Amino acid sequence: MARIRLDGVSKRFGTTPVVQEVDLDITDGEFLVLLGPSGCGKSTLLRMIAGLESLSAGRILLDDRDITATAPRQRDVAMVFQSYALYPHLTVAKNIGFPLRARGRSREQIREKVTDVASTLGLVEHLDRRPAALSGGQRQRVALARAMVREPGAFLMDEPLSNLDAALRSATRTELTGLHRRLGTTFLYVTHDQVEAMTMASRIALLNGGRVEQVGTPSQLYDTPWSTFVAAFLGSPPMNLFDAEIVDRAGELHVVADGVDTPLGLPAGAASGPRTVTVGIRPERLRLGTAEARLRGVVTAVENLGGEEILHISLGATSLAVRAPRPVPVQAGDSTGLDVDSRDIHLFDSGTGRRLLWRPPHEHVASAPDASSLSVA
Ligand SMILES: Nc1ncnc2c1ncn2[C@@H]1O[C@H](COP(=O)(O)OP(=O)(O)OP(=O)(O)O)[C@@H](O)[C@H]1O
Ligand SMILES: [Mg+2]
């Protein structure tokens, strides 16, 4: 059992900051995913928690103990690496039992624990093999088993599935969430794969350039992104983002860009903030419309994903992706109507990319740190 708190954690390599002022409170038993693009500092942050990398500033607390300067072995955490890091000359049983041998446990204790963990992970029939005789997925489970025998307070995992093929990755995702439920232990999991994050996390911390951009449940990040960075990082295809003006049309506010003119559902008096904004609309929130649709565009391409299709539609200079169930009633070259509900329109500050609060916010949005409001003069 472990609660991990990061307090102003920073890391510089030379003069280059790679992790900057990260505050995070990972609650006991949580499955927290550190998500972000390549090079944003995920592995560095995880390695600092494991004790494999020193901090340039800040503190790390495990439960209420300051472990910032504690040796890796004395931290009650176990790390699982992408590369598995198995000993090639040792059998699976010896690989799994290694941490217990290093701690001087008896042969009997070791055999019992190894058998126990191996049966949890479906490895019993492979115990006498060497890693070279295992598939990638089996090796990954041995690496996980080796972490499990220590019964750590928290598991730290750095892209553990990235060497697996798509089908095995998907199956292993389900196994990992099941394992997390059974063990009830804190999982801290690094990935750059949004699908892994969305499907496994109880909460996601999205990193951007060494800083935490947003922390929340997968739904909070997807439904209420605090910035254009978050909006564009989650979702496939990502949220449509384009610059627009907020214009008063006969007493009602409209979002207006080249080829786009759609109401916000607000009276003109409601806004006195920035008039140029970045508009965000999720591809699945655009509906192929009727002849009376408010927006019209030309389909430039259709991508068949099997169950769904992605349409690329140009409306003047604005290009929008639309996700719709197959089959769609249009093809490339057709003109089509598009509708969007004003509740599905996200607005961001076009300078800073921060979310603008232009409607009564959902409860969880109320805590958006530096969100400015469209209606603030
Ligand atoms: N030992 C080091 N010395 C100098 N720079 C480093 C060192 N380790 C990492 N970096 C740099 O720090 C930044 C963050 O690296 P890190 O490995 O934490 O990124 P990441 O988010 O895990 O990326 P990826 O998704 O590619 O694994 C990168 O720019 C990397 O080049
Ligand atoms: Mg990494």
Short mmCIF file of C-alpha atoms and ligand atoms in Angstrom, two decimals:
data_model
loop_
_atom_site.label_atom_id
_atom_site.label_comp_id
_atom_site.label_asym_id
_atom_site.label_seq_id
_atom_site.Cartn_x
_atom_site.Cartn_y
_atom_site.Cartn_z
CA MET A 1 0.00 0.00 0.00
CA ALA A 2 1.45 3.34 -0.88
CA ARG A 3 0.56 6.93 -1.45
CA ILE A 4 3.18 8.77 -3.49
CA ARG A 5 3.46 12.53 -3.33
CA LEU A 6 5.63 14.66 -5.58
CA ASP A 7 6.31 18.11 -4.31
CA GLY A 8 7.91 20.58 -6.73
CA VAL A 9 9.93 17.81 -8.38
CA SER A 10 12.36 19.12 -11.00
CA LYS A 11 15.21 17.66 -13.01
CA ARG A 12 17.85 19.33 -15.14
CA PHE A 13 20.41 17.56 -17.28
CA GLY A 14 23.19 20.14 -17.43
CA THR A 15 21.27 23.34 -17.98
CA THR A 16 18.36 21.68 -19.78
CA PRO A 17 15.23 21.37 -17.65
CA VAL A 18 13.42 18.11 -18.44
CA VAL A 19 11.04 17.89 -15.47
CA GLN A 20 9.72 21.15 -14.07
CA GLU A 21 7.98 21.76 -10.75
CA VAL A 22 5.82 18.66 -10.82
CA ASP A 23 3.28 18.36 -7.99
CA LEU A 24 1.30 15.12 -7.95
CA ASP A 25 -0.61 13.24 -5.28
CA ILE A 26 -0.97 9.58 -6.23
CA THR A 27 -3.43 8.01 -3.83
CA ASP A 28 -3.09 4.55 -2.37
CA GLY A 29 -4.36 1.88 -4.76
CA GLU A 30 -4.70 4.23 -7.69
CA PHE A 31 -3.77 3.40 -11.33
CA LEU A 32 -2.14 6.65 -12.40
CA VAL A 33 -0.85 6.94 -15.95
CA LEU A 34 1.87 9.43 -16.84
CA LEU A 35 1.08 10.26 -20.45
CA GLY A 36 2.81 12.55 -22.92
CA PRO A 37 4.76 12.81 -26.14
CA SER A 38 8.25 11.42 -26.58
CA GLY A 39 10.85 13.39 -24.62
CA CYS A 40 8.40 15.10 -22.24
CA GLY A 41 10.13 13.64 -19.18
CA LYS A 42 7.92 10.65 -18.27
CA SER A 43 10.72 8.11 -17.81
CA THR A 44 12.88 10.63 -15.97
CA LEU A 45 10.04 11.30 -13.52
CA LEU A 46 9.42 7.59 -12.98
CA ARG A 47 13.14 6.92 -12.51
CA MET A 48 13.29 9.67 -9.88
CA ILE A 49 10.46 7.98 -7.97
CA ALA A 50 12.28 4.65 -8.23
CA GLY A 51 15.48 6.28 -6.97
CA LEU A 52 17.41 5.63 -10.18
CA GLU A 53 17.80 9.33 -10.90
CA SER A 54 18.51 12.17 -8.45
CA LEU A 55 16.31 15.27 -8.18
CA SER A 56 17.51 18.79 -9.02
CA ALA A 57 14.79 20.20 -6.74
CA GLY A 58 11.71 19.09 -4.83
CA ARG A 59 10.74 16.15 -2.63
CA ILE A 60 9.21 12.71 -3.01
CA LEU A 61 7.09 11.28 -0.20
CA LEU A 62 6.07 7.64 0.10
CA ASP A 63 3.16 7.52 2.52
CA ASP A 64 4.43 10.22 4.84
CA ARG A 65 8.09 9.34 4.60
CA ASP A 66 10.47 11.60 2.68
CA ILE A 67 12.32 9.19 0.35
CA THR A 68 14.04 11.82 -1.79
CA ALA A 69 17.47 10.59 -0.68
CA THR A 70 16.58 6.96 0.06
CA ALA A 71 18.39 4.21 -1.87
CA PRO A 72 16.26 2.44 -4.52
CA ARG A 73 16.24 -0.85 -2.58
CA GLN A 74 14.86 0.81 0.51
CA ARG A 75 11.95 2.40 -1.35
CA ASP A 76 8.92 0.17 -1.20
CA VAL A 77 8.46 0.29 -4.99
CA ALA A 78 9.21 -2.11 -7.86
CA MET A 79 10.03 -1.03 -11.39
CA VAL A 80 9.03 -2.91 -14.57
CA PHE A 81 10.97 -1.86 -17.65
CA GLN A 82 10.04 -1.82 -21.32
CA SER A 83 13.12 -3.93 -22.07
CA TYR A 84 12.07 -6.55 -19.43
CA ALA A 85 15.72 -6.62 -18.17
CA LEU A 86 15.62 -10.40 -17.53
CA TYR A 87 18.76 -12.44 -16.83
CA PRO A 88 19.20 -14.55 -19.99
CA HIS A 89 21.21 -17.34 -18.30
CA LEU A 90 18.64 -17.88 -15.52
CA THR A 91 15.42 -19.89 -15.77
CA VAL A 92 12.07 -18.15 -15.44
CA ALA A 93 11.78 -19.45 -11.85
CA LYS A 94 15.22 -18.06 -10.97
CA ASN A 95 14.47 -14.74 -12.67
CA ILE A 96 11.23 -14.36 -10.72
CA GLY A 97 12.84 -15.41 -7.44
CA PHE A 98 15.90 -13.18 -7.88
CA PRO A 99 14.78 -10.27 -5.65
CA LEU A 100 13.95 -12.73 -2.85
CA ARG A 101 17.33 -14.47 -3.13
CA ALA A 102 19.01 -11.08 -3.00
CA ARG A 103 17.12 -10.48 0.26
CA GLY A 104 18.32 -13.76 1.72
CA ARG A 105 14.97 -15.59 1.88
CA SER A 106 14.99 -19.37 2.36
CA ARG A 107 14.65 -21.73 -0.64
CA GLU A 108 11.33 -22.91 0.67
CA GLN A 109 9.95 -19.36 0.99
CA ILE A 110 11.22 -18.49 -2.47
CA ARG A 111 9.70 -21.57 -4.11
CA GLU A 112 6.37 -20.96 -2.51
CA LYS A 113 6.22 -17.29 -3.52
CA VAL A 114 7.46 -17.94 -7.07
CA THR A 115 4.84 -20.66 -7.60
CA ASP A 116 2.15 -18.42 -6.20
CA VAL A 117 2.97 -15.44 -8.43
CA ALA A 118 3.62 -17.66 -11.49
CA SER A 119 0.16 -19.16 -11.19
CA THR A 120 -1.43 -15.70 -10.91
CA LEU A 121 0.27 -14.70 -14.17
CA GLY A 122 -0.12 -18.05 -15.99
CA LEU A 123 3.59 -18.84 -16.03
CA VAL A 124 3.69 -22.15 -14.13
CA GLU A 125 4.40 -24.31 -17.19
CA HIS A 126 7.27 -22.05 -18.25
CA LEU A 127 9.19 -21.96 -14.96
CA ASP A 128 12.07 -24.13 -16.21
CA ARG A 129 12.61 -22.28 -19.49
CA ARG A 130 15.07 -19.50 -20.15
CA PRO A 131 13.84 -16.08 -21.36
CA ALA A 132 15.07 -16.73 -24.92
CA ALA A 133 12.50 -19.52 -25.22
CA LEU A 134 9.57 -17.22 -24.37
CA SER A 135 7.39 -14.90 -26.44
CA GLY A 136 7.48 -11.15 -25.83
CA GLY A 137 4.24 -11.29 -23.87
CA GLN A 138 5.52 -14.13 -21.69
CA ARG A 139 8.77 -12.26 -21.01
CA GLN A 140 6.78 -9.22 -20.00
CA ARG A 141 4.83 -11.34 -17.53
CA VAL A 142 8.09 -12.73 -16.08
CA ALA A 143 9.30 -9.15 -15.57
CA LEU A 144 6.02 -8.34 -13.86
CA ALA A 145 6.23 -11.50 -11.72
CA ARG A 146 9.71 -10.52 -10.61
CA ALA A 147 8.30 -7.18 -9.42
CA MET A 148 5.31 -8.88 -7.75
CA VAL A 149 7.30 -11.30 -5.56
CA ARG A 150 8.61 -8.32 -3.63
CA GLU A 151 5.05 -7.33 -2.72
CA PRO A 152 5.91 -3.66 -3.20
CA GLY A 153 3.69 -0.82 -2.05
CA ALA A 154 3.70 0.49 -5.62
CA PHE A 155 4.52 -0.75 -9.10
CA LEU A 156 6.31 1.63 -11.45
CA MET A 157 5.98 0.61 -15.09
CA ASP A 158 7.73 2.26 -18.01
CA GLU A 159 6.01 1.45 -21.33
CA PRO A 160 5.82 -2.25 -20.41
CA LEU A 161 3.69 -3.15 -23.44
CA SER A 162 5.49 -1.31 -26.21
CA ASN A 163 7.40 -4.38 -27.45
CA LEU A 164 4.21 -6.39 -27.91
CA ASP A 165 2.14 -6.66 -31.08
CA ALA A 166 -1.27 -4.98 -31.21
CA ALA A 167 -3.40 -8.01 -30.28
CA LEU A 168 -1.16 -9.00 -27.38
CA ARG A 169 -0.98 -5.39 -26.20
CA SER A 170 -4.73 -5.21 -26.05
CA ALA A 171 -5.00 -8.53 -24.16
CA THR A 172 -2.24 -7.52 -21.74
CA ARG A 173 -3.97 -4.20 -21.04
CA THR A 174 -7.00 -6.12 -19.83
CA GLU A 175 -4.76 -8.44 -17.77
CA LEU A 176 -3.02 -5.51 -16.14
CA THR A 177 -6.24 -3.76 -15.12
CA GLY A 178 -7.52 -7.08 -13.75
CA LEU A 179 -4.28 -7.57 -11.83
CA HIS A 180 -4.50 -4.04 -10.45
CA ARG A 181 -8.03 -4.71 -9.23
CA ARG A 182 -7.00 -7.95 -7.54
CA LEU A 183 -3.84 -6.60 -5.90
CA GLY A 184 -5.28 -3.21 -4.93
CA THR A 185 -1.74 -1.83 -5.11
CA THR A 186 -0.72 1.59 -6.42
CA PHE A 187 0.24 1.45 -10.11
CA LEU A 188 2.20 4.25 -11.72
CA TYR A 189 2.37 3.61 -15.43
CA VAL A 190 4.24 5.50 -18.14
CA THR A 191 3.11 5.52 -21.74
CA HIS A 192 2.89 7.78 -24.77
CA ASP A 193 -0.08 5.73 -26.03
CA GLN A 194 -3.38 7.52 -25.40
CA VAL A 195 -5.38 4.30 -25.82
CA GLU A 196 -3.44 2.62 -22.99
CA ALA A 197 -3.97 5.69 -20.84
CA MET A 198 -7.69 6.05 -21.60
CA THR A 199 -8.45 2.34 -21.06
CA MET A 200 -6.36 1.60 -17.96
CA ALA A 201 -5.99 4.76 -15.89
CA SER A 202 -8.06 5.73 -12.90
CA ARG A 203 -6.39 9.10 -13.47
CA ILE A 204 -4.09 10.47 -16.16
CA ALA A 205 -1.37 13.07 -15.63
CA LEU A 206 -0.61 14.52 -19.05
CA LEU A 207 2.92 15.94 -19.32
CA ASN A 208 4.06 18.57 -21.78
CA GLY A 209 7.69 19.69 -21.88
CA GLY A 210 8.37 18.42 -18.35
CA ARG A 211 5.30 20.08 -16.81
CA VAL A 212 1.97 18.61 -15.82
CA GLU A 213 -0.57 19.99 -18.27
CA GLN A 214 -3.68 18.42 -16.67
CA VAL A 215 -4.50 15.69 -14.15
CA GLY A 216 -7.87 13.97 -14.04
CA THR A 217 -9.91 10.94 -14.96
CA PRO A 218 -9.79 9.89 -18.61
CA SER A 219 -13.29 11.35 -19.09
CA GLN A 220 -12.34 14.67 -17.52
CA LEU A 221 -9.35 15.08 -19.82
CA TYR A 222 -11.31 14.00 -22.88
CA ASP A 223 -14.49 15.97 -22.18
CA THR A 224 -13.00 19.07 -20.59
CA PRO A 225 -9.45 19.65 -21.79
CA TRP A 226 -7.86 22.60 -20.04
CA SER A 227 -5.75 23.50 -23.05
CA THR A 228 -5.42 22.98 -26.78
CA PHE A 229 -2.47 20.68 -25.98
CA VAL A 230 -4.72 18.29 -24.04
CA ALA A 231 -7.50 18.65 -26.62
CA ALA A 232 -5.14 17.70 -29.43
CA PHE A 233 -3.35 14.91 -27.56
CA LEU A 234 -6.41 12.78 -26.77
CA GLY A 235 -8.76 11.40 -29.39
CA SER A 236 -8.24 9.87 -32.79
CA PRO A 237 -8.50 11.86 -34.93
CA PRO A 238 -7.85 14.62 -32.40
CA MET A 239 -10.21 17.48 -31.65
CA ASN A 240 -10.68 19.86 -34.59
CA LEU A 241 -9.06 23.18 -33.65
CA PHE A 242 -9.35 26.38 -35.65
CA ASP A 243 -9.20 30.10 -35.00
CA ALA A 244 -12.45 32.05 -35.11
CA GLU A 245 -14.07 35.31 -34.09
CA ILE A 246 -16.88 35.68 -31.61
CA VAL A 247 -19.42 37.83 -33.44
CA ASP A 248 -22.72 39.42 -32.37
CA ARG A 249 -25.41 38.33 -34.84
CA ALA A 250 -28.66 40.11 -34.03
CA GLY A 251 -28.19 39.82 -30.30
CA GLU A 252 -26.76 36.30 -30.29
CA LEU A 253 -23.11 35.25 -30.16
CA HIS A 254 -21.80 33.23 -33.07
CA VAL A 255 -18.50 31.48 -33.78
CA VAL A 256 -17.36 32.74 -37.17
CA ALA A 257 -14.45 31.53 -39.31
CA ASP A 258 -13.99 31.15 -43.05
CA GLY A 259 -16.82 28.77 -44.05
CA VAL A 260 -18.12 28.46 -40.45
CA ASP A 261 -20.89 30.41 -38.75
CA THR A 262 -22.67 28.73 -35.85
CA PRO A 263 -24.41 30.02 -32.72
CA LEU A 264 -22.98 29.63 -29.24
CA GLY A 265 -26.40 29.71 -27.61
CA LEU A 266 -25.54 32.85 -25.66
CA PRO A 267 -26.97 36.38 -25.79
CA ALA A 268 -24.63 39.06 -27.12
CA GLY A 269 -24.21 40.63 -23.68
CA ALA A 270 -22.69 37.43 -22.30
CA ALA A 271 -19.19 38.00 -23.60
CA SER A 272 -16.84 40.86 -23.31
CA GLY A 273 -13.59 38.92 -23.31
CA PRO A 274 -11.33 38.06 -26.22
CA ARG A 275 -13.07 38.18 -29.56
CA THR A 276 -10.54 36.00 -31.37
CA VAL A 277 -10.58 32.48 -29.97
CA THR A 278 -9.49 28.95 -30.84
CA VAL A 279 -12.52 26.74 -31.34
CA GLY A 280 -12.44 23.00 -30.58
CA ILE A 281 -14.98 20.42 -31.78
CA ARG A 282 -14.56 16.65 -31.41
CA PRO A 283 -14.89 14.78 -34.74
CA GLU A 284 -17.68 12.57 -33.36
CA ARG A 285 -19.67 15.63 -32.28
CA LEU A 286 -20.11 16.87 -35.84
CA ARG A 287 -23.20 15.40 -37.46
CA LEU A 288 -23.68 14.99 -41.15
CA GLY A 289 -26.69 17.21 -41.64
CA THR A 290 -29.72 17.71 -43.71
CA ALA A 291 -30.29 20.25 -46.48
CA GLU A 292 -31.18 22.77 -43.75
CA ALA A 293 -27.89 22.23 -41.89
CA ARG A 294 -26.27 25.41 -40.66
CA LEU A 295 -22.82 24.53 -42.01
CA ARG A 296 -21.98 23.31 -45.51
CA GLY A 297 -18.79 21.85 -46.86
CA VAL A 298 -17.24 19.59 -49.45
CA VAL A 299 -16.02 16.09 -48.59
CA THR A 300 -12.37 15.90 -49.60
CA ALA A 301 -11.58 12.36 -48.36
CA VAL A 302 -13.22 9.39 -46.64
CA GLU A 303 -11.23 6.88 -44.60
CA ASN A 304 -12.84 3.53 -43.86
CA LEU A 305 -11.98 2.24 -40.36
CA GLY A 306 -14.29 -0.76 -40.54
CA GLY A 307 -16.97 0.17 -38.01
CA GLU A 308 -16.64 3.89 -38.62
CA GLU A 309 -15.51 6.32 -41.25
CA ILE A 310 -13.46 9.48 -40.95
CA LEU A 311 -14.51 12.22 -43.33
CA HIS A 312 -12.41 15.24 -44.12
CA ILE A 313 -14.61 18.16 -44.99
CA SER A 314 -13.58 21.60 -46.15
CA LEU A 315 -15.70 24.59 -45.30
CA GLY A 316 -14.01 27.52 -46.99
CA ALA A 317 -10.49 27.66 -45.56
CA THR A 318 -11.52 25.58 -42.54
CA SER A 319 -10.96 21.84 -42.68
CA LEU A 320 -12.79 19.56 -40.26
CA ALA A 321 -12.54 15.83 -39.49
CA VAL A 322 -15.83 14.07 -38.83
CA ARG A 323 -16.19 10.58 -37.33
CA ALA A 324 -19.38 8.78 -38.22
CA PRO A 325 -20.75 5.21 -38.19
CA ARG A 326 -20.35 3.29 -41.42
CA PRO A 327 -21.71 3.51 -44.03
CA VAL A 328 -21.82 7.28 -44.47
CA PRO A 329 -24.23 8.60 -47.11
CA VAL A 330 -21.59 10.71 -48.89
CA GLN A 331 -18.36 10.25 -50.79
CA ALA A 332 -15.36 12.36 -51.73
CA GLY A 333 -16.44 15.31 -53.89
CA ASP A 334 -19.96 15.54 -52.42
CA SER A 335 -21.30 18.65 -50.78
CA THR A 336 -22.76 17.99 -47.34
CA GLY A 337 -24.43 19.76 -44.45
CA LEU A 338 -22.92 19.66 -40.96
CA ASP A 339 -24.48 20.34 -37.60
CA VAL A 340 -22.95 20.88 -34.20
CA ASP A 341 -24.63 21.40 -30.87
CA SER A 342 -23.41 24.57 -29.13
CA ARG A 343 -22.71 22.48 -26.00
CA ASP A 344 -20.08 20.58 -27.99
CA ILE A 345 -18.09 23.70 -28.82
CA HIS A 346 -14.93 24.22 -26.75
CA LEU A 347 -13.30 27.65 -26.69
CA PHE A 348 -9.64 28.34 -25.95
CA ASP A 349 -7.58 31.50 -25.64
CA SER A 350 -5.91 31.78 -29.04
CA GLY A 351 -2.74 33.20 -27.48
CA THR A 352 -2.15 30.91 -24.50
CA GLY A 353 -4.20 27.89 -25.60
CA ARG A 354 -5.92 27.81 -22.17
CA ARG A 355 -9.57 26.84 -21.94
CA LEU A 356 -12.10 29.67 -21.79
CA LEU A 357 -15.02 29.25 -19.44
CA TRP A 358 -17.97 30.47 -21.44
CA ARG A 359 -20.69 28.36 -19.91
CA PRO A 360 -21.45 27.46 -16.31
CA PRO A 361 -18.57 25.02 -15.84
CA HIS A 362 -18.92 21.37 -14.86
CA GLU A 363 -17.80 20.86 -11.28
CA HIS A 364 -14.42 19.49 -12.23
CA VAL A 365 -13.75 22.40 -14.57
CA ALA A 366 -14.21 24.84 -11.76
CA SER A 367 -10.75 23.86 -10.57
CA ALA A 368 -9.04 24.66 -13.89
CA PRO A 369 -6.10 26.67 -12.58
CA ASP A 370 -5.68 29.61 -14.88
CA ALA A 371 -8.73 29.39 -17.11
CA SER A 372 -9.83 32.84 -18.12
CA SER A 373 -13.42 33.52 -18.87
CA LEU A 374 -14.94 34.71 -22.09
CA SER A 375 -17.27 36.88 -20.09
CA VAL A 376 -14.56 38.66 -18.09
CA ALA A 377 -14.02 42.16 -19.44
N1 LIG B 1 20.91 11.06 -18.86
C1 LIG B 1 20.48 12.07 -19.63
N2 LIG B 1 21.28 13.09 -19.98
C2 LIG B 1 20.83 14.13 -20.73
N3 LIG B 1 19.57 14.23 -21.19
C3 LIG B 1 18.71 13.24 -20.88
C4 LIG B 1 19.11 12.11 -20.09
N4 LIG B 1 18.02 11.31 -19.94
C5 LIG B 1 17.02 11.90 -20.61
N5 LIG B 1 17.42 13.07 -21.17
C6 LIG B 1 16.58 13.99 -21.94
O1 LIG B 1 15.50 14.37 -21.11
C7 LIG B 1 14.30 14.49 -21.86
C8 LIG B 1 13.23 13.62 -21.24
O2 LIG B 1 13.60 12.27 -21.41
P1 LIG B 1 12.67 11.08 -20.94
O3 LIG B 1 13.38 9.81 -21.25
O4 LIG B 1 12.24 11.29 -19.55
O5 LIG B 1 11.42 11.27 -21.92
P2 LIG B 1 10.14 10.33 -22.13
O6 LIG B 1 8.96 11.19 -21.90
O7 LIG B 1 10.27 9.10 -21.32
O8 LIG B 1 10.21 10.00 -23.69
P3 LIG B 1 9.88 8.63 -24.50
O9 LIG B 1 8.39 8.60 -24.66
O10 LIG B 1 10.58 8.83 -25.78
O11 LIG B 1 10.41 7.47 -23.69
C9 LIG B 1 14.65 14.12 -23.28
O12 LIG B 1 14.85 15.29 -24.01
C10 LIG B 1 15.94 13.34 -23.14
O13 LIG B 1 16.73 13.48 -24.28
MG MG B 2 10.50 7.08 -21.78
#
